[in-house]
């Protein structure tokens, strides 16, 4: 059955909806960019006590020297969901394509008089688009928390290198609150002031939870009863190990990692439940929309009285059927 073109009113609503989504997505990307790569939002300068052992852990080098460097984390967080969702949607579509149900279904969905989208493309772009939006949202939440709190890293005093004599730290309880107290590298000091919440923990648990819920809700094939929880728990374990590595390398406190886990979990759960509705949706369209199948639904729901002619035709059909069988 060919897809019907949309009316002018429906096309106008569609274009407005697409334009609104593009504007929201562009605004989210720009806000994440300003947080990440500009000094538009200044970091809160949090003070410290002299000789505070909470912030005297060793500095193990820049982030690139970590066991989970940013390049590896971002590549996995961006590449693995894209690959897994694309492959899964393609396999599910091909399975239904070869089934008998596909012959009775529409193979395209109209998005206007000139454009038609395959259901495979539509679902893949939808799930990946929501996932990408969530990534930038997690980044914004994390950066906002880091800028507002200015929480100090466990190695802060190691890179700060304060001159305790000049600061008058004869007593360990003296509180230092001015930024000029540090004499170390300014880039390292700025990075050491942005630890709460942990971005690595938030991004890793967001990606893991989103993929775990996608696999659990989408794949319904036989023989996957054990494979799905194993894959889901494996992804969550990787996210958990990422958080542990941040604490083990003295790059974050436990509170930073836990806060990152909470943010990533909350955003992934909200998007899956409220935006993509647990990834529900048909791979292919039904033969007719509910409105086309039952144009007079309201009238059919009302009480209906058969006419004498209808009763007679029904009785004749029943007799004919009995004679044939």
Coordinates of C-alpha atoms in Angstrom, one line a residue:
X1 CA 0.0 0.0 0.0
X2 CA 1.6 3.3 -1.0
X3 CA 2.2 6.0 1.6
X4 CA -0.2 9.0 1.5
X5 CA 1.2 12.5 1.3
X6 CA 0.7 14.8 4.1
X7 CA -1.7 17.7 4.0
X8 CA -0.4 21.3 4.1
X9 CA -1.4 21.6 7.8
X10 CA 0.3 18.4 8.7
X11 CA 3.4 19.4 6.8
X12 CA 3.5 22.7 8.5
X13 CA 3.3 21.1 11.9
X14 CA 6.0 18.6 10.9
X15 CA 8.4 21.3 9.8
X16 CA 7.8 23.4 12.9
X17 CA 8.5 20.3 15.1
X18 CA 11.7 19.5 13.2
X19 CA 12.8 23.1 13.4
X20 CA 12.1 23.3 17.1
X21 CA 14.1 20.1 17.7
X22 CA 17.0 21.4 15.7
X23 CA 17.0 24.7 17.6
X24 CA 17.0 22.8 20.9
X25 CA 19.8 20.5 19.8
X26 CA 21.9 23.4 18.5
X27 CA 21.4 25.3 21.8
X28 CA 22.4 22.3 23.8
X29 CA 25.6 21.8 21.8
X30 CA 26.5 25.5 22.0
X31 CA 26.0 25.6 25.8
X32 CA 28.2 22.5 26.2
X33 CA 30.8 24.1 24.0
X34 CA 30.9 27.3 26.1
X35 CA 31.2 25.3 29.3
X36 CA 33.9 23.0 27.9
X37 CA 36.1 25.3 25.8
X38 CA 35.6 28.9 26.9
X39 CA 36.0 30.8 30.1
X40 CA 32.5 32.3 29.8
X41 CA 31.6 30.7 33.1
X42 CA 34.3 31.3 35.8
X43 CA 35.0 28.5 38.3
X44 CA 34.2 29.2 41.9
X45 CA 37.4 29.6 43.9
X46 CA 37.1 27.3 46.9
X47 CA 39.5 27.8 49.8
X48 CA 41.5 25.2 51.8
X49 CA 43.1 24.7 55.2
X50 CA 46.8 24.7 55.6
X51 CA 48.4 21.2 55.3
X52 CA 45.0 19.7 54.7
X53 CA 45.8 16.0 54.1
X54 CA 42.5 15.6 52.1
X55 CA 44.1 17.4 49.1
X56 CA 47.8 16.3 49.4
X57 CA 47.5 13.0 47.3
X58 CA 50.1 12.6 44.6
X59 CA 49.5 14.0 41.1
X60 CA 49.9 11.1 38.6
X61 CA 50.1 13.4 35.5
X62 CA 47.7 14.8 33.0
X63 CA 44.5 13.0 32.0
X64 CA 46.1 11.5 28.9
X65 CA 48.3 9.4 31.2
X66 CA 45.3 7.8 33.0
X67 CA 44.3 4.2 32.6
X68 CA 41.1 5.4 31.0
X69 CA 42.2 8.5 29.0
X70 CA 39.6 10.9 27.7
X71 CA 40.2 9.8 24.1
X72 CA 39.4 6.2 24.9
X73 CA 36.4 7.1 27.0
X74 CA 34.9 9.5 24.4
X75 CA 35.5 7.0 21.6
X76 CA 33.7 4.2 23.5
X77 CA 30.9 6.4 24.7
X78 CA 30.3 7.8 21.1
X79 CA 31.2 4.8 19.0
X80 CA 29.8 1.8 20.9
X81 CA 26.2 2.9 21.1
X82 CA 26.2 4.1 17.5
X83 CA 27.5 0.7 16.3
X84 CA 25.3 -1.4 18.6
X85 CA 22.1 0.4 17.9
X86 CA 22.7 0.5 14.1
X87 CA 23.5 -3.2 13.9
X88 CA 20.6 -4.2 16.1
X89 CA 18.0 -2.1 14.2
X90 CA 19.3 -3.4 10.9
X91 CA 19.1 -7.0 12.1
X92 CA 15.6 -6.5 13.5
X93 CA 14.5 -4.8 10.3
X94 CA 15.9 -7.6 8.1
X95 CA 14.2 -10.3 10.2
X96 CA 10.9 -8.6 9.8
X97 CA 11.6 -7.9 6.1
X98 CA 11.9 -11.6 5.4
X99 CA 8.7 -12.4 7.3
X100 CA 5.2 -12.6 5.9
X101 CA 4.1 -9.6 7.9
X102 CA 6.2 -7.3 5.8
X103 CA 4.1 -8.0 2.7
X104 CA 1.1 -6.6 4.5
X105 CA 2.8 -3.5 5.8
X106 CA 3.9 -0.2 4.4
X107 CA 7.6 -0.1 3.7
X108 CA 8.0 3.7 4.0
X109 CA 6.6 6.5 6.0
X110 CA 5.8 9.9 4.5
X111 CA 7.5 12.9 6.0
X112 CA 6.2 15.3 3.3
X113 CA 5.3 15.3 -0.4
X114 CA 9.0 15.0 -1.4
X115 CA 10.6 12.9 1.3
X116 CA 10.1 9.3 2.4
X117 CA 12.0 7.6 5.3
X118 CA 12.5 3.9 5.7
X119 CA 11.3 2.7 9.1
X120 CA 14.9 1.4 9.8
X121 CA 16.4 4.9 9.2
X122 CA 13.6 6.6 11.2
X123 CA 14.0 4.4 14.3
X124 CA 17.8 4.5 14.2
X125 CA 18.0 8.2 13.9
X126 CA 15.4 8.6 16.7
X127 CA 17.3 6.5 19.2
X128 CA 20.7 7.8 18.3
X129 CA 19.4 11.4 18.3
X130 CA 18.0 11.1 21.8
X131 CA 21.2 9.4 22.9
X132 CA 23.4 12.2 21.5
X133 CA 21.1 14.8 23.1
X134 CA 21.6 13.0 26.4
X135 CA 25.4 13.1 26.1
X136 CA 25.4 16.8 25.7
X137 CA 22.9 17.2 28.5
X138 CA 25.1 15.1 30.9
X139 CA 28.1 17.3 29.9
X140 CA 26.2 20.5 30.7
X141 CA 25.0 19.2 34.1
X142 CA 28.5 18.1 35.0
X143 CA 30.2 21.3 33.9
X144 CA 27.6 23.4 35.7
X145 CA 28.2 21.5 38.9
X146 CA 32.0 21.8 38.6
X147 CA 31.8 25.6 37.9
X148 CA 29.4 26.3 40.7
X149 CA 31.1 24.2 43.4
X150 CA 34.8 24.5 42.5
X151 CA 35.4 21.4 44.5
X152 CA 39.1 20.6 45.0
X153 CA 40.7 17.4 43.7
X154 CA 42.6 15.0 46.0
X155 CA 45.9 16.2 44.5
X156 CA 45.0 19.9 44.6
X157 CA 47.7 21.0 47.1
X158 CA 50.3 19.0 45.1
X159 CA 49.8 21.1 42.0
X160 CA 48.9 24.3 43.9
X161 CA 52.3 24.4 45.7
X162 CA 51.3 27.0 48.2
X163 CA 54.0 29.0 50.0
X164 CA 53.0 28.2 53.5
X165 CA 55.5 30.6 55.0
X166 CA 54.2 33.6 53.1
X167 CA 50.6 32.6 53.8
X168 CA 51.3 32.5 57.6
X169 CA 50.5 28.9 58.0
X170 CA 52.0 28.5 61.4
X171 CA 48.8 26.8 62.4
X172 CA 47.2 24.0 60.3
X173 CA 43.7 25.4 61.0
X174 CA 44.3 28.6 59.0
X175 CA 41.9 28.9 56.1
X176 CA 43.2 30.2 52.8
X177 CA 40.6 31.6 50.5
X178 CA 42.4 33.8 47.9
X179 CA 43.4 32.4 44.5
X180 CA 46.9 33.9 44.6
X181 CA 47.9 31.4 47.3
X182 CA 48.9 28.9 44.6
X183 CA 52.3 29.1 42.8
X184 CA 52.0 26.1 40.5
X185 CA 50.9 25.6 36.9
X186 CA 47.6 27.5 36.3
X187 CA 46.1 25.0 33.9
X188 CA 46.7 22.1 36.4
X189 CA 45.3 24.2 39.2
X190 CA 42.1 25.1 37.2
X191 CA 41.6 21.4 36.3
X192 CA 42.1 20.5 40.0
X193 CA 39.2 22.8 40.9
X194 CA 36.7 21.0 38.6
X195 CA 36.1 17.6 40.0
X196 CA 32.5 17.6 41.4
X197 CA 30.7 15.7 39.9
X198 CA 33.0 13.4 37.9
X199 CA 32.4 13.8 34.2
X200 CA 34.0 10.4 33.4
X201 CA 31.7 8.6 35.8
X202 CA 28.6 10.4 34.6
X203 CA 29.3 9.8 30.8
X204 CA 30.2 6.1 31.3
X205 CA 27.2 5.2 33.4
X206 CA 24.9 7.2 31.1
X207 CA 26.1 5.3 28.0
X208 CA 26.1 1.9 29.8
X209 CA 22.5 2.3 31.2
X210 CA 21.1 3.6 27.9
X211 CA 22.5 0.7 26.0
X212 CA 21.5 -1.8 28.7
X213 CA 17.9 -0.6 28.6
X214 CA 17.9 -0.5 24.8
X215 CA 19.1 -4.1 24.5
X216 CA 16.7 -5.3 27.2
X217 CA 13.6 -3.6 25.7
X218 CA 14.3 -4.1 22.0
X219 CA 15.8 -7.6 21.6
X220 CA 13.1 -10.1 22.1
X221 CA 14.5 -13.1 20.2
X222 CA 14.6 -16.6 21.7
X223 CA 17.8 -17.6 23.3
X224 CA 18.6 -14.2 24.6
X225 CA 17.2 -14.6 28.1
X226 CA 20.7 -14.9 29.6
X227 CA 22.7 -13.0 26.9
X228 CA 20.8 -9.7 27.6
X229 CA 21.5 -9.5 31.3
X230 CA 25.1 -10.6 30.8
X231 CA 25.6 -7.8 28.2
X232 CA 23.8 -5.2 30.3
X233 CA 25.7 -6.1 33.5
X234 CA 29.0 -6.1 31.6
X235 CA 28.3 -2.6 30.4
X236 CA 27.4 -1.4 33.9
X237 CA 30.5 -3.1 35.3
X238 CA 32.7 -1.1 32.8
X239 CA 31.1 2.1 34.0
X240 CA 31.6 1.1 37.6
X241 CA 35.3 0.3 37.0
X242 CA 35.7 3.7 35.3
X243 CA 34.5 5.4 38.5
X244 CA 36.8 3.2 40.6
X245 CA 39.8 4.1 38.4
X246 CA 39.1 7.8 39.0
X247 CA 39.3 7.3 42.8
X248 CA 42.3 4.9 42.6
X249 CA 44.3 7.5 40.6
X250 CA 43.4 10.3 43.1
X251 CA 41.7 12.3 40.4
X252 CA 38.3 12.3 42.1
X253 CA 36.8 11.8 45.5
X254 CA 34.2 9.1 46.2
X255 CA 31.6 11.9 46.4
X256 CA 32.5 13.1 43.0
X257 CA 32.1 9.7 41.4
X258 CA 28.8 8.9 43.2
X259 CA 27.4 12.3 42.1
X260 CA 28.4 11.5 38.5
X261 CA 26.7 8.1 38.7
X262 CA 23.5 9.7 39.9
X263 CA 23.5 12.4 37.1
X264 CA 24.1 9.8 34.4
X265 CA 21.6 7.4 35.7
X266 CA 18.9 10.0 36.1
X267 CA 19.3 11.5 32.6
X268 CA 19.4 8.0 30.9
X269 CA 16.3 6.8 32.8
X270 CA 14.4 10.0 32.0
X271 CA 15.2 9.9 28.3
X272 CA 14.4 6.2 28.0
X273 CA 11.1 6.3 30.0
X274 CA 9.7 9.7 29.0
X275 CA 11.2 10.4 25.6
X276 CA 11.6 7.1 23.7
X277 CA 9.1 5.3 25.9
X278 CA 11.2 2.3 26.6
X279 CA 12.1 2.0 22.9
X280 CA 8.6 1.0 22.0
X281 CA 7.4 1.3 18.4
X282 CA 6.9 -0.9 15.4
X283 CA 9.7 -1.6 13.0
X284 CA 7.2 -1.3 10.2
X285 CA 3.9 0.6 9.9
X286 CA 0.6 -1.2 10.1
X287 CA -1.5 -1.6 7.0
X288 CA -3.7 1.3 8.0
X289 CA -3.7 3.9 10.7
X290 CA -6.3 3.5 13.4
X291 CA -8.2 6.4 12.0
X292 CA -8.3 4.7 8.5
X293 CA -9.3 1.3 9.9
X294 CA -12.2 2.6 11.9
X295 CA -13.3 6.0 10.6
X296 CA -16.5 6.0 12.7
X297 CA -15.1 4.6 16.0
X298 CA -17.3 6.8 18.1
X299 CA -20.4 5.6 16.2
X300 CA -19.3 1.9 16.5
X301 CA -18.9 2.2 20.2
X302 CA -22.6 3.2 20.6
X303 CA -25.3 0.6 20.8
X304 CA -26.3 -0.8 17.4
X305 CA -29.6 -2.5 16.4
X306 CA -29.5 -4.9 13.4
X307 CA -32.1 -4.4 10.8
X308 CA -34.4 -7.3 9.7
X309 CA -32.5 -7.4 6.3
X310 CA -29.2 -7.8 8.1
X311 CA -30.6 -10.6 10.2
X312 CA -31.9 -12.4 7.1
X313 CA -28.5 -12.1 5.2
X314 CA -26.6 -13.4 8.3
X315 CA -28.9 -16.4 8.6
X316 CA -28.5 -17.2 4.9
X317 CA -24.7 -17.0 5.1
X318 CA -24.8 -19.3 8.1
X319 CA -26.9 -21.8 6.2
X320 CA -24.6 -21.7 3.2
X321 CA -21.5 -22.2 5.3
X322 CA -23.1 -25.2 7.0
X323 CA -24.0 -26.8 3.7
X324 CA -20.5 -26.4 2.3
X325 CA -18.8 -27.9 5.4

